[in-house]
């Protein structure tokens, strides 16, 4: 029997940079949280078929003829071919002009721009041939399916209705040129559109009104398209066949960024399973500090300095407030992210438990100081300036890395087994000391430079002694010969030059021994105490890391072949979840995954730049770290 849940990769992603939504191929919005990306869901059918959805499409057809994004935008266009006619539906979250002219925003902490989220989900329809019977079926269930809506008309006729939720402040207002009717907590409409006919439905979820006519809806759709086109045109994309993957990844990262604070969520969803039907289900609607370096790499590489600046100041704000840097924060800077299990939800395709919150927020992970210091270093390099106010934060971060680098932790993968001396954590502590020493030179503080450089050198020597097996391959932690994909970051972080025999041996060992059909596992679950049961798919970010690492060590053809293979696994809309099942190509885990798209940008740019260098007859190996060349575009 087929599953009632669409494959994860078949969802489309919408965003206005404050709210996100996922649209199933059937035309149903099956995931949407209000008013923020990390708020309780109002449409949650992706986690339980009875947790709310909003379908708009032909009454007698559930499988569309085609789906695409309007080029260069976050506007989804679905084409339906029915027995009697053809219909085009466009879905988007509206973006309008800046709204706060007379009263300051209560949520924005970054500099206002010319544009702002309208807080309106807009759906337009146009019959292009024949006649199509159209069905609207909207059943919002707030708080992850626990609170039913109460609908009431709020104007003359049948084109406007308001939904309220007992005990909650959320209020939805639907405007449309269809005729609405209520069936309990559900609002429905049914009509026949003939060639040339148009219709619209708008669902507003704040004080900002939705459009009242199709003409107004179309104008606001055009404004939103113009916003995305203008934003994307600011980027620096190579003229290459893979350009569209870079552009879609950039748009996805922008869509996963919460504009008021500059934070980026790791993914738009919670509890989509890493193992079909399994328990590896986590809430990723938070901002991880470790993503900061990769985020800045990606944004600076593609020329999006404004977004890089906003994200940098988000992490700088939390570092200034919080002396003990957490692994992750809420998108508003929240520190308490306690995990809860929603027993009333059956989970995506039966995968339970369904979790909200993430208890990893208070784990001890020693990579955070390196991620923060590398981010500060990248930001400083982009401006050739180190603000005096940042120096006390830098000192605290480096000293924390020095104080804790010899202790075990949970590692980059946030294992829930016993703490270990993970090599990746040691390397990131070294990054903290190394970048701190370089920043001390910028400040012309020779004393701190010499001290931090000496500490970095001592830790470097320890890692090279204790973190390498008899083959000269870097291991997962000090007490094992097991491999870990995080070692692929070592040449990217300039821990050792890419031509070092240990780096080359490590990259090739991972490529040959930690892969399934060329796709990379984080680690082998039978060799790692991660505190969980079952297996998991290959981690797509790790596979893209392997592309970058192969490129670094001079295995250019192998890097290109793997990159081309990975791009072939993209969804039909060029999106990626967290993992890929190498046997079926099925996407697993939360979706779309920011970390994957960040790694894609880095990998694709590695391959493209090597091709350009080869065409120009230039050497292709990267400089050694002793050259003090930590390129802020692609390291």
PDB file of C-alpha atoms in Angstrom, residues 413-615:
ATOM      1  CA  UNK A 413      26.847  15.425  15.665  1.00  0.00           C
ATOM      2  CA  UNK A 414      25.433  16.016  19.171  1.00  0.00           C
ATOM      3  CA  UNK A 415      25.556  12.357  20.123  1.00  0.00           C
ATOM      4  CA  UNK A 416      23.493  11.378  23.138  1.00  0.00           C
ATOM      5  CA  UNK A 417      25.908   8.676  24.250  1.00  0.00           C
ATOM      6  CA  UNK A 418      28.909   9.192  26.512  1.00  0.00           C
ATOM      7  CA  UNK A 419      31.164  12.231  25.885  1.00  0.00           C
ATOM      8  CA  UNK A 420      34.379  11.514  23.972  1.00  0.00           C
ATOM      9  CA  UNK A 421      37.536  13.326  22.893  1.00  0.00           C
ATOM     10  CA  UNK A 422      36.146  13.997  19.418  1.00  0.00           C
ATOM     11  CA  UNK A 423      38.785  15.067  16.913  1.00  0.00           C
ATOM     12  CA  UNK A 424      36.401  17.516  15.229  1.00  0.00           C
ATOM     13  CA  UNK A 425      35.887  19.327  18.545  1.00  0.00           C
ATOM     14  CA  UNK A 426      39.639  19.513  19.147  1.00  0.00           C
ATOM     15  CA  UNK A 427      40.150  20.909  15.654  1.00  0.00           C
ATOM     16  CA  UNK A 428      37.536  23.598  16.250  1.00  0.00           C
ATOM     17  CA  UNK A 429      39.220  24.536  19.529  1.00  0.00           C
ATOM     18  CA  UNK A 430      42.415  24.889  17.509  1.00  0.00           C
ATOM     19  CA  UNK A 431      40.480  27.093  15.066  1.00  0.00           C
ATOM     20  CA  UNK A 432      39.444  29.306  17.984  1.00  0.00           C
ATOM     21  CA  UNK A 433      43.066  29.759  19.105  1.00  0.00           C
ATOM     22  CA  UNK A 434      44.388  30.151  15.557  1.00  0.00           C
ATOM     23  CA  UNK A 435      41.821  32.755  14.528  1.00  0.00           C
ATOM     24  CA  UNK A 436      42.192  34.512  17.875  1.00  0.00           C
ATOM     25  CA  UNK A 437      45.934  34.790  17.301  1.00  0.00           C
ATOM     26  CA  UNK A 438      45.367  36.228  13.836  1.00  0.00           C
ATOM     27  CA  UNK A 439      42.856  38.729  15.169  1.00  0.00           C
ATOM     28  CA  UNK A 440      45.389  39.730  17.837  1.00  0.00           C
ATOM     29  CA  UNK A 441      47.772  40.644  15.009  1.00  0.00           C
ATOM     30  CA  UNK A 442      45.056  42.807  13.451  1.00  0.00           C
ATOM     31  CA  UNK A 443      44.804  44.570  16.796  1.00  0.00           C
ATOM     32  CA  UNK A 444      48.626  44.639  17.067  1.00  0.00           C
ATOM     33  CA  UNK A 445      48.519  42.819  20.394  1.00  0.00           C
ATOM     34  CA  UNK A 446      51.750  40.831  20.108  1.00  0.00           C
ATOM     35  CA  UNK A 447      51.554  39.428  23.646  1.00  0.00           C
ATOM     36  CA  UNK A 448      48.149  37.791  23.140  1.00  0.00           C
ATOM     37  CA  UNK A 449      49.143  36.623  19.675  1.00  0.00           C
ATOM     38  CA  UNK A 450      52.218  34.813  20.978  1.00  0.00           C
ATOM     39  CA  UNK A 451      50.313  33.200  23.852  1.00  0.00           C
ATOM     40  CA  UNK A 452      47.386  32.013  21.747  1.00  0.00           C
ATOM     41  CA  UNK A 453      49.662  30.856  18.933  1.00  0.00           C
ATOM     42  CA  UNK A 454      51.657  28.738  21.393  1.00  0.00           C
ATOM     43  CA  UNK A 455      48.444  27.176  22.743  1.00  0.00           C
ATOM     44  CA  UNK A 456      47.239  26.500  19.209  1.00  0.00           C
ATOM     45  CA  UNK A 457      50.518  24.820  18.308  1.00  0.00           C
ATOM     46  CA  UNK A 458      50.392  22.605  21.402  1.00  0.00           C
ATOM     47  CA  UNK A 459      46.835  21.474  20.639  1.00  0.00           C
ATOM     48  CA  UNK A 460      47.737  20.965  16.981  1.00  0.00           C
ATOM     49  CA  UNK A 461      50.550  18.628  17.969  1.00  0.00           C
ATOM     50  CA  UNK A 462      48.269  16.707  20.352  1.00  0.00           C
ATOM     51  CA  UNK A 463      45.627  16.162  17.661  1.00  0.00           C
ATOM     52  CA  UNK A 464      48.242  14.966  15.180  1.00  0.00           C
ATOM     53  CA  UNK A 465      49.602  12.548  17.780  1.00  0.00           C
ATOM     54  CA  UNK A 466      46.419  11.166  19.363  1.00  0.00           C
ATOM     55  CA  UNK A 467      43.831  11.631  16.625  1.00  0.00           C
ATOM     56  CA  UNK A 468      45.590   9.656  13.879  1.00  0.00           C
ATOM     57  CA  UNK A 469      45.543   5.873  13.449  1.00  0.00           C
ATOM     58  CA  UNK A 470      48.379   3.609  12.260  1.00  0.00           C
ATOM     59  CA  UNK A 471      47.485   4.313   8.617  1.00  0.00           C
ATOM     60  CA  UNK A 472      47.950   8.048   9.116  1.00  0.00           C
ATOM     61  CA  UNK A 473      44.181   8.676   8.980  1.00  0.00           C
ATOM     62  CA  UNK A 474      42.374  11.049  11.342  1.00  0.00           C
ATOM     63  CA  UNK A 475      39.786   9.201  13.434  1.00  0.00           C
ATOM     64  CA  UNK A 476      36.474  10.067  15.063  1.00  0.00           C
ATOM     65  CA  UNK A 477      37.931  10.450  18.579  1.00  0.00           C
ATOM     66  CA  UNK A 478      41.112   9.643  20.458  1.00  0.00           C
ATOM     67  CA  UNK A 479      40.071   6.152  21.571  1.00  0.00           C
ATOM     68  CA  UNK A 480      38.962   4.596  18.279  1.00  0.00           C
ATOM     69  CA  UNK A 481      39.985   3.793  14.740  1.00  0.00           C
ATOM     70  CA  UNK A 482      36.453   4.589  13.484  1.00  0.00           C
ATOM     71  CA  UNK A 483      36.084   7.175  10.743  1.00  0.00           C
ATOM     72  CA  UNK A 484      33.980  10.318  10.971  1.00  0.00           C
ATOM     73  CA  UNK A 485      32.932  12.558   8.081  1.00  0.00           C
ATOM     74  CA  UNK A 486      33.674  15.679  10.130  1.00  0.00           C
ATOM     75  CA  UNK A 487      37.376  15.074   9.368  1.00  0.00           C
ATOM     76  CA  UNK A 488      36.606  16.318   5.839  1.00  0.00           C
ATOM     77  CA  UNK A 489      36.534  19.824   7.304  1.00  0.00           C
ATOM     78  CA  UNK A 490      40.217  19.711   8.250  1.00  0.00           C
ATOM     79  CA  UNK A 491      41.568  20.871   4.874  1.00  0.00           C
ATOM     80  CA  UNK A 492      38.735  23.421   4.552  1.00  0.00           C
ATOM     81  CA  UNK A 493      39.577  24.907   7.949  1.00  0.00           C
ATOM     82  CA  UNK A 494      43.293  24.918   7.066  1.00  0.00           C
ATOM     83  CA  UNK A 495      44.251  22.659   9.955  1.00  0.00           C
ATOM     84  CA  UNK A 496      46.859  21.125   7.640  1.00  0.00           C
ATOM     85  CA  UNK A 497      47.680  21.873   4.013  1.00  0.00           C
ATOM     86  CA  UNK A 498      45.723  19.719   1.551  1.00  0.00           C
ATOM     87  CA  UNK A 499      48.900  18.096   0.242  1.00  0.00           C
ATOM     88  CA  UNK A 500      49.774  16.759   3.705  1.00  0.00           C
ATOM     89  CA  UNK A 501      49.811  12.920   3.495  1.00  0.00           C
ATOM     90  CA  UNK A 502      47.512  12.618   6.530  1.00  0.00           C
ATOM     91  CA  UNK A 503      44.891  14.870   4.984  1.00  0.00           C
ATOM     92  CA  UNK A 504      45.033  13.011   1.696  1.00  0.00           C
ATOM     93  CA  UNK A 505      44.843   9.630   3.437  1.00  0.00           C
ATOM     94  CA  UNK A 506      41.887  10.764   5.555  1.00  0.00           C
ATOM     95  CA  UNK A 507      39.886  12.140   2.627  1.00  0.00           C
ATOM     96  CA  UNK A 508      40.452   9.016   0.541  1.00  0.00           C
ATOM     97  CA  UNK A 509      39.692   6.684   3.469  1.00  0.00           C
ATOM     98  CA  UNK A 510      36.356   8.407   4.027  1.00  0.00           C
ATOM     99  CA  UNK A 511      35.623   8.329   0.291  1.00  0.00           C
ATOM    100  CA  UNK A 512      36.355   4.591   0.106  1.00  0.00           C
ATOM    101  CA  UNK A 513      35.221   3.283   3.499  1.00  0.00           C
ATOM    102  CA  UNK A 514      32.555   5.612   4.909  1.00  0.00           C
ATOM    103  CA  UNK A 515      30.318   5.711   1.862  1.00  0.00           C
ATOM    104  CA  UNK A 516      27.393   3.839   0.375  1.00  0.00           C
ATOM    105  CA  UNK A 517      27.256   4.125  -3.406  1.00  0.00           C
ATOM    106  CA  UNK A 518      29.659   7.112  -3.141  1.00  0.00           C
ATOM    107  CA  UNK A 519      27.422   8.975  -0.651  1.00  0.00           C
ATOM    108  CA  UNK A 520      28.942   9.728   2.758  1.00  0.00           C
ATOM    109  CA  UNK A 521      27.712   8.571   6.166  1.00  0.00           C
ATOM    110  CA  UNK A 522      28.370  10.757   9.205  1.00  0.00           C
ATOM    111  CA  UNK A 523      29.751   7.682  10.933  1.00  0.00           C
ATOM    112  CA  UNK A 524      28.820   4.033  11.135  1.00  0.00           C
ATOM    113  CA  UNK A 525      26.138   3.616  13.770  1.00  0.00           C
ATOM    114  CA  UNK A 526      27.537   0.238  14.847  1.00  0.00           C
ATOM    115  CA  UNK A 527      30.863   1.909  15.698  1.00  0.00           C
ATOM    116  CA  UNK A 528      29.497   4.995  17.455  1.00  0.00           C
ATOM    117  CA  UNK A 529      27.642   5.332  20.742  1.00  0.00           C
ATOM    118  CA  UNK A 530      25.167   8.001  19.672  1.00  0.00           C
ATOM    119  CA  UNK A 531      22.497   6.997  22.193  1.00  0.00           C
ATOM    120  CA  UNK A 532      19.955   6.041  19.502  1.00  0.00           C
ATOM    121  CA  UNK A 533      18.649   2.880  17.856  1.00  0.00           C
ATOM    122  CA  UNK A 534      18.555   2.064  14.163  1.00  0.00           C
ATOM    123  CA  UNK A 535      20.468   3.220  11.125  1.00  0.00           C
ATOM    124  CA  UNK A 536      20.366   6.458   9.192  1.00  0.00           C
ATOM    125  CA  UNK A 537      20.810   7.568   5.603  1.00  0.00           C
ATOM    126  CA  UNK A 538      23.857   9.218   4.118  1.00  0.00           C
ATOM    127  CA  UNK A 539      24.276  12.838   5.179  1.00  0.00           C
ATOM    128  CA  UNK A 540      24.135  15.049   2.118  1.00  0.00           C
ATOM    129  CA  UNK A 541      26.207  17.802   3.698  1.00  0.00           C
ATOM    130  CA  UNK A 542      29.006  15.272   4.266  1.00  0.00           C
ATOM    131  CA  UNK A 543      28.847  14.191   0.640  1.00  0.00           C
ATOM    132  CA  UNK A 544      29.226  17.806  -0.476  1.00  0.00           C
ATOM    133  CA  UNK A 545      32.091  18.201   2.023  1.00  0.00           C
ATOM    134  CA  UNK A 546      33.758  15.273   0.289  1.00  0.00           C
ATOM    135  CA  UNK A 547      33.463  17.094  -3.037  1.00  0.00           C
ATOM    136  CA  UNK A 548      35.228  20.114  -1.546  1.00  0.00           C
ATOM    137  CA  UNK A 549      37.879  17.977   0.166  1.00  0.00           C
ATOM    138  CA  UNK A 550      38.591  15.931  -2.985  1.00  0.00           C
ATOM    139  CA  UNK A 551      38.953  19.173  -4.877  1.00  0.00           C
ATOM    140  CA  UNK A 552      41.360  20.487  -2.230  1.00  0.00           C
ATOM    141  CA  UNK A 553      43.666  17.442  -2.459  1.00  0.00           C
ATOM    142  CA  UNK A 554      43.812  17.560  -6.245  1.00  0.00           C
ATOM    143  CA  UNK A 555      41.307  14.781  -7.055  1.00  0.00           C
ATOM    144  CA  UNK A 556      39.495  17.099  -9.421  1.00  0.00           C
ATOM    145  CA  UNK A 557      37.778  14.609 -11.722  1.00  0.00           C
ATOM    146  CA  UNK A 558      36.580  12.523  -8.797  1.00  0.00           C
ATOM    147  CA  UNK A 559      35.272  15.700  -7.117  1.00  0.00           C
ATOM    148  CA  UNK A 560      33.418  16.760 -10.245  1.00  0.00           C
ATOM    149  CA  UNK A 561      31.905  13.333 -10.806  1.00  0.00           C
ATOM    150  CA  UNK A 562      30.609  13.178  -7.229  1.00  0.00           C
ATOM    151  CA  UNK A 563      29.268  16.735  -7.393  1.00  0.00           C
ATOM    152  CA  UNK A 564      27.390  15.947 -10.603  1.00  0.00           C
ATOM    153  CA  UNK A 565      25.960  12.816  -8.986  1.00  0.00           C
ATOM    154  CA  UNK A 566      24.819  14.758  -5.910  1.00  0.00           C
ATOM    155  CA  UNK A 567      23.161  17.435  -8.014  1.00  0.00           C
ATOM    156  CA  UNK A 568      21.249  14.631  -9.698  1.00  0.00           C
ATOM    157  CA  UNK A 569      19.723  13.754  -6.315  1.00  0.00           C
ATOM    158  CA  UNK A 570      18.150  17.222  -5.958  1.00  0.00           C
ATOM    159  CA  UNK A 571      14.381  17.342  -5.767  1.00  0.00           C
ATOM    160  CA  UNK A 572      12.453  18.426  -8.843  1.00  0.00           C
ATOM    161  CA  UNK A 573      12.517  21.925  -7.329  1.00  0.00           C
ATOM    162  CA  UNK A 574      16.298  21.743  -6.605  1.00  0.00           C
ATOM    163  CA  UNK A 575      15.814  21.368  -2.844  1.00  0.00           C
ATOM    164  CA  UNK A 576      17.522  19.011  -0.394  1.00  0.00           C
ATOM    165  CA  UNK A 577      16.602  17.394   2.885  1.00  0.00           C
ATOM    166  CA  UNK A 578      19.224  16.394   5.432  1.00  0.00           C
ATOM    167  CA  UNK A 579      19.916  12.851   4.212  1.00  0.00           C
ATOM    168  CA  UNK A 580      19.588  10.642   1.154  1.00  0.00           C
ATOM    169  CA  UNK A 581      18.876   6.927   1.138  1.00  0.00           C
ATOM    170  CA  UNK A 582      21.512   5.718  -1.363  1.00  0.00           C
ATOM    171  CA  UNK A 583      19.456   2.655  -2.280  1.00  0.00           C
ATOM    172  CA  UNK A 584      16.361   4.565  -3.365  1.00  0.00           C
ATOM    173  CA  UNK A 585      17.424   8.216  -3.642  1.00  0.00           C
ATOM    174  CA  UNK A 586      14.708   9.072  -1.120  1.00  0.00           C
ATOM    175  CA  UNK A 587      15.257  12.263   0.875  1.00  0.00           C
ATOM    176  CA  UNK A 588      15.177  11.871   4.665  1.00  0.00           C
ATOM    177  CA  UNK A 589      15.226  14.264   7.608  1.00  0.00           C
ATOM    178  CA  UNK A 590      14.116  17.848   7.984  1.00  0.00           C
ATOM    179  CA  UNK A 591      13.449  19.888   4.867  1.00  0.00           C
ATOM    180  CA  UNK A 592      14.740  21.993   3.280  1.00  0.00           C
ATOM    181  CA  UNK A 593      18.049  21.732   5.132  1.00  0.00           C
ATOM    182  CA  UNK A 594      20.167  24.894   5.303  1.00  0.00           C
ATOM    183  CA  UNK A 595      23.386  23.039   6.101  1.00  0.00           C
ATOM    184  CA  UNK A 596      23.029  20.952   2.924  1.00  0.00           C
ATOM    185  CA  UNK A 597      22.509  24.000   0.723  1.00  0.00           C
ATOM    186  CA  UNK A 598      25.472  25.770   2.354  1.00  0.00           C
ATOM    187  CA  UNK A 599      27.690  22.773   1.633  1.00  0.00           C
ATOM    188  CA  UNK A 600      26.358  22.630  -1.943  1.00  0.00           C
ATOM    189  CA  UNK A 601      27.460  26.220  -2.556  1.00  0.00           C
ATOM    190  CA  UNK A 602      30.934  25.499  -1.204  1.00  0.00           C
ATOM    191  CA  UNK A 603      31.296  22.267  -3.206  1.00  0.00           C
ATOM    192  CA  UNK A 604      29.998  23.651  -6.494  1.00  0.00           C
ATOM    193  CA  UNK A 605      32.220  26.717  -6.215  1.00  0.00           C
ATOM    194  CA  UNK A 606      35.235  24.501  -5.489  1.00  0.00           C
ATOM    195  CA  UNK A 607      34.625  22.533  -8.674  1.00  0.00           C
ATOM    196  CA  UNK A 608      33.908  25.611 -10.796  1.00  0.00           C
ATOM    197  CA  UNK A 609      37.007  27.456  -9.598  1.00  0.00           C
ATOM    198  CA  UNK A 610      39.236  24.471 -10.270  1.00  0.00           C
ATOM    199  CA  UNK A 611      37.810  24.290 -13.795  1.00  0.00           C
ATOM    200  CA  UNK A 612      38.525  27.992 -14.273  1.00  0.00           C
ATOM    201  CA  UNK A 613      42.069  27.583 -12.953  1.00  0.00           C
ATOM    202  CA  UNK A 614      42.722  24.612 -15.211  1.00  0.00           C
ATOM    203  CA  UNK A 615      41.453  26.536 -18.213  1.00  0.00           C
TER     204      UNK A 615
END
